[in-house]
XYZ file of C-alpha atoms in Angstrom:
283
model
C -1.221 -28.442 6.634
C -0.784 -26.646 4.333
C -1.372 -26.610 0.471
C -0.475 -25.412 -2.342
C -2.756 -22.245 -4.237
C -3.994 -22.778 -8.047
C -3.106 -20.069 -9.403
C -5.268 -18.449 -12.314
C -3.645 -16.492 -15.253
C -6.842 -16.254 -17.309
C -10.852 -14.526 -16.713
C -12.291 -17.647 -16.951
C -9.982 -19.793 -14.484
C -10.385 -17.647 -12.309
C -14.215 -16.636 -12.442
C -14.532 -20.016 -11.964
C -12.627 -21.320 -8.917
C -13.749 -17.594 -7.845
C -17.483 -18.955 -9.111
C -16.453 -22.309 -6.608
C -16.372 -20.261 -3.436
C -19.540 -18.263 -3.990
C -22.009 -21.786 -5.809
C -20.511 -22.826 -1.664
C -21.649 -19.769 0.316
C -18.234 -19.495 1.289
C -16.924 -15.935 1.755
C -14.003 -14.432 0.298
C -10.573 -12.251 0.802
C -8.131 -10.238 -1.425
C -4.804 -8.833 -0.621
C -3.857 -7.583 -4.216
C 0.267 -7.014 -4.522
C 2.617 -6.467 -6.845
C 4.646 -9.478 -5.491
C 8.204 -9.679 -3.822
C 6.762 -9.936 -0.517
C 7.857 -9.574 2.387
C 6.633 -9.848 5.943
C 4.320 -6.751 5.232
C 2.251 -8.980 3.028
C 2.483 -11.980 5.061
C 0.744 -10.111 7.774
C -2.034 -8.732 5.068
C -2.211 -12.421 3.441
C -2.901 -13.490 8.197
C -5.571 -11.488 8.496
C -7.139 -11.775 5.392
C -7.227 -16.013 6.419
C -8.293 -15.093 9.947
C -11.512 -12.282 8.155
C -13.044 -15.141 5.321
C -13.590 -18.538 4.217
C -11.189 -18.441 1.251
C -8.139 -15.928 0.280
C -7.009 -14.983 -3.381
C -3.937 -13.166 -3.538
C -3.396 -11.515 -6.218
C 0.538 -10.828 -8.314
C 0.895 -7.544 -10.655
C 3.204 -5.474 -10.833
C 1.161 -2.751 -12.521
C 2.888 -0.588 -14.830
C 0.206 1.815 -14.867
C 1.326 3.797 -11.594
C 4.466 3.607 -12.353
C 6.309 7.367 -14.550
C 8.355 7.361 -16.782
C 11.562 7.724 -14.631
C 10.601 4.701 -12.164
C 10.982 1.324 -11.450
C 8.744 -0.291 -13.463
C 11.409 -2.649 -15.580
C 14.049 -2.941 -12.637
C 10.584 -4.430 -9.945
C 11.940 -7.659 -8.994
C 8.755 -10.186 -10.099
C 10.233 -13.200 -7.577
C 7.075 -15.533 -8.362
C 7.869 -18.892 -7.249
C 9.855 -17.501 -4.268
C 5.773 -16.077 -3.716
C 4.286 -18.061 -4.356
C 6.391 -20.247 -2.080
C 6.029 -17.867 1.352
C 1.923 -17.744 -0.232
C 2.005 -21.656 0.385
C 2.800 -22.682 3.298
C 0.232 -19.237 4.277
C -3.264 -21.549 3.576
C -3.240 -18.904 0.892
C -6.629 -21.105 -1.747
C -5.847 -18.854 -5.207
C -3.113 -16.549 -6.431
C -4.531 -14.061 -9.975
C -1.962 -14.393 -11.266
C -2.820 -12.554 -14.740
C 0.113 -10.853 -17.376
C -0.166 -7.629 -18.909
C -2.323 -8.501 -21.648
C -4.562 -10.560 -19.828
C -5.383 -6.973 -17.045
C -5.091 -4.556 -20.188
C -6.163 -6.206 -23.346
C -4.644 -4.167 -26.912
C -7.692 -1.309 -26.722
C -7.901 -0.307 -23.128
C -9.425 2.663 -21.923
C -10.500 4.095 -19.066
C -8.491 5.093 -16.174
C -10.896 5.442 -12.662
C -10.290 9.660 -11.513
C -9.557 9.898 -8.306
C -9.740 12.908 -6.071
C -10.541 13.111 -2.159
C -7.894 12.081 -0.045
C -6.030 10.780 -3.092
C -5.808 15.328 -3.968
C -4.489 16.471 -1.053
C -0.493 17.776 -1.841
C 1.234 14.037 -0.431
C 2.351 11.466 -2.742
C -0.333 13.247 -5.387
C 2.018 16.494 -5.487
C 5.009 13.965 -6.056
C 3.534 11.055 -8.178
C 0.135 13.316 -9.955
C -0.102 9.440 -11.831
C 0.134 7.642 -9.246
C -4.304 7.121 -7.426
C -4.868 6.982 -11.229
C -3.257 3.981 -11.766
C -3.467 2.567 -7.913
C -7.541 2.900 -8.718
C -8.312 1.647 -11.943
C -6.257 -1.371 -11.034
C -8.239 -1.909 -8.039
C -11.018 -1.191 -9.074
C -10.738 -4.265 -11.574
C -9.709 -6.295 -9.519
C -12.751 -6.001 -6.629
C -14.300 -6.552 -9.854
C -12.520 -9.945 -10.937
C -11.856 -11.532 -7.772
C -15.016 -9.766 -5.795
C -13.876 -9.515 -3.059
C -16.350 -9.123 0.015
C -13.136 -7.477 2.027
C -9.816 -6.464 0.601
C -6.373 -6.384 3.081
C -4.460 -2.921 2.360
C -1.491 -2.296 4.778
C -1.293 1.053 6.688
C 2.465 1.936 5.311
C 1.014 3.599 2.647
C -1.573 5.571 4.474
C -3.023 8.417 1.699
C -4.219 5.184 -0.968
C -5.264 3.056 1.922
C -7.167 6.126 2.313
C -8.214 6.636 -1.321
C -9.117 3.212 -2.170
C -11.802 2.746 0.333
C -12.792 5.962 -0.535
C -12.782 4.771 -4.401
C -14.949 1.271 -2.941
C -17.312 4.037 -1.610
C -18.919 5.808 -3.650
C -18.593 3.479 -6.577
C -20.809 0.959 -4.168
C -18.502 -2.092 -4.694
C -19.433 -3.792 -2.556
C -16.254 -4.255 -0.889
C -15.155 -3.407 2.623
C -11.501 -1.409 2.861
C -9.229 -2.829 5.672
C -6.260 -1.126 6.649
C -4.154 -3.446 8.718
C -0.879 -1.925 10.940
C 2.267 -0.966 9.150
C 4.854 -4.532 10.057
C 8.126 -3.151 10.580
C 11.521 -4.755 10.896
C 12.743 -4.668 15.038
C 14.160 -0.954 14.656
C 11.635 0.443 12.893
C 12.190 0.365 9.795
C 8.513 -0.043 7.975
C 8.812 -2.529 6.379
C 8.585 -2.319 1.816
C 10.035 -4.180 -0.925
C 12.408 -0.627 -1.760
C 14.488 -1.818 1.164
C 16.632 -3.758 -0.703
C 18.376 -0.452 -2.421
C 19.552 0.662 0.680
C 23.205 0.383 1.602
C 24.743 -0.321 3.944
C 25.220 2.781 5.557
C 21.195 3.315 4.247
C 20.099 0.827 6.232
C 21.391 1.430 9.604
C 20.489 5.234 8.967
C 16.541 4.637 8.048
C 15.176 4.059 10.826
C 15.818 7.927 11.424
C 12.199 8.153 9.952
C 9.948 5.722 11.946
C 11.564 7.489 15.229
C 11.664 11.121 14.235
C 7.643 10.509 13.963
C 7.759 9.247 17.381
C 9.184 11.505 18.851
C 6.813 14.368 16.979
C 3.527 12.813 17.600
C 4.151 12.223 21.407
C 5.109 16.033 21.176
C 2.495 16.721 19.132
C 0.397 14.765 21.698
C 1.750 16.671 24.941
C -0.016 19.797 23.687
C 2.805 21.662 21.383
C 2.326 23.480 18.201
C 2.104 22.069 15.616
C 4.005 24.053 13.090
C 6.451 23.992 14.950
C 7.444 20.232 15.623
C 6.418 19.263 12.155
C 9.712 22.226 11.046
C 11.911 20.095 13.684
C 11.069 17.247 12.581
C 12.314 18.283 8.748
C 15.240 20.249 10.326
C 16.253 16.700 11.856
C 15.164 14.250 9.123
C 17.918 16.593 6.632
C 20.646 16.014 9.480
C 20.867 11.796 9.164
C 20.645 12.856 5.219
C 17.837 12.985 3.552
C 16.165 14.645 1.146
C 13.353 15.205 2.415
C 9.405 15.752 0.364
C 7.273 16.382 3.549
C 6.387 15.638 6.853
C 3.060 17.067 6.771
C 0.103 16.666 10.168
C -2.834 15.790 8.743
C -6.807 14.635 10.000
C -6.630 11.337 9.692
C -9.451 10.367 7.625
C -9.687 13.529 4.873
C -5.781 13.440 4.388
C -6.813 17.957 4.678
C -4.370 19.959 6.645
C -4.855 20.746 10.130
C -3.071 23.873 12.237
C -4.488 22.022 15.842
C -4.928 18.524 18.167
C -8.301 20.194 18.307
C -9.520 19.346 13.461
C -9.567 15.787 14.336
C -7.412 12.642 14.463
C -4.465 12.874 13.430
C -2.120 10.968 11.305
C 1.539 12.209 10.593
C 3.381 11.154 7.130
C 6.656 11.926 6.234
C 8.177 10.694 2.502
C 12.355 11.928 2.376
C 14.654 9.557 -0.570
C 17.908 7.987 0.995
C 20.787 8.188 -1.503
C 18.063 6.533 -4.720
C 15.426 4.587 -2.316
C 12.153 6.967 -1.749
C 10.831 6.162 1.514
C 7.394 6.551 2.932
C 5.842 6.114 6.753
C 3.421 6.955 8.981
C 2.239 7.665 12.383
C -1.706 8.053 14.764
C -1.114 10.685 16.135
């Protein structure tokens, strides 16, 4: 039976709740979010419910991962709606700290990440981003003490960065990648999809379609460089301003030249009007 999750807004309240779970010998899974929950988040929560005895969902719009020109102030924050969604999913606890709880006066520490975070993909366009993500995620891991943490594959570079950080810092949490949830036409679900107007929404699935075509051609043995070049042209001709379309090693995200260079992942980022979309597929 569905039940309303408890809501913690202070470290003391969170500690008490997590302490009770641990005292009972129960495992904990964490789903970090910035709210504005959609079906992609629901998939993360359902995976968490299958993994652990207790599920914690954090809701915190993290200013450290927004650049000055990005949409921090306008980022959607429908907290009551989000809690209603989580009630139907049998989430046990919502961790919803305020800004001054997460970053109190005098806060002066930041996690510096390299490896997958410095591969000339998202970091080329958002150099501040992964340091901000790593800092808040490290705090969430320390605060919630989860056995598992769920991250979507849509933000693939983020997934690999957080996985590497948890391993490097011995954080004793297993980062679990959950497949991207898509609309029926293939568009990856994202909180930012609401910014697309009607015409743009009709064009947006082109990203996933081209990725799939490129992955099939590479798997069939066509040269990566040619496939990626022609895929980029197809995306631009559809009306996007492309930031990148790249084939990378699926774990390290280093550049590859042939299929023999290891498991491959195709990653894309492109702007459609005022909205920036990202996506990726395995080859």
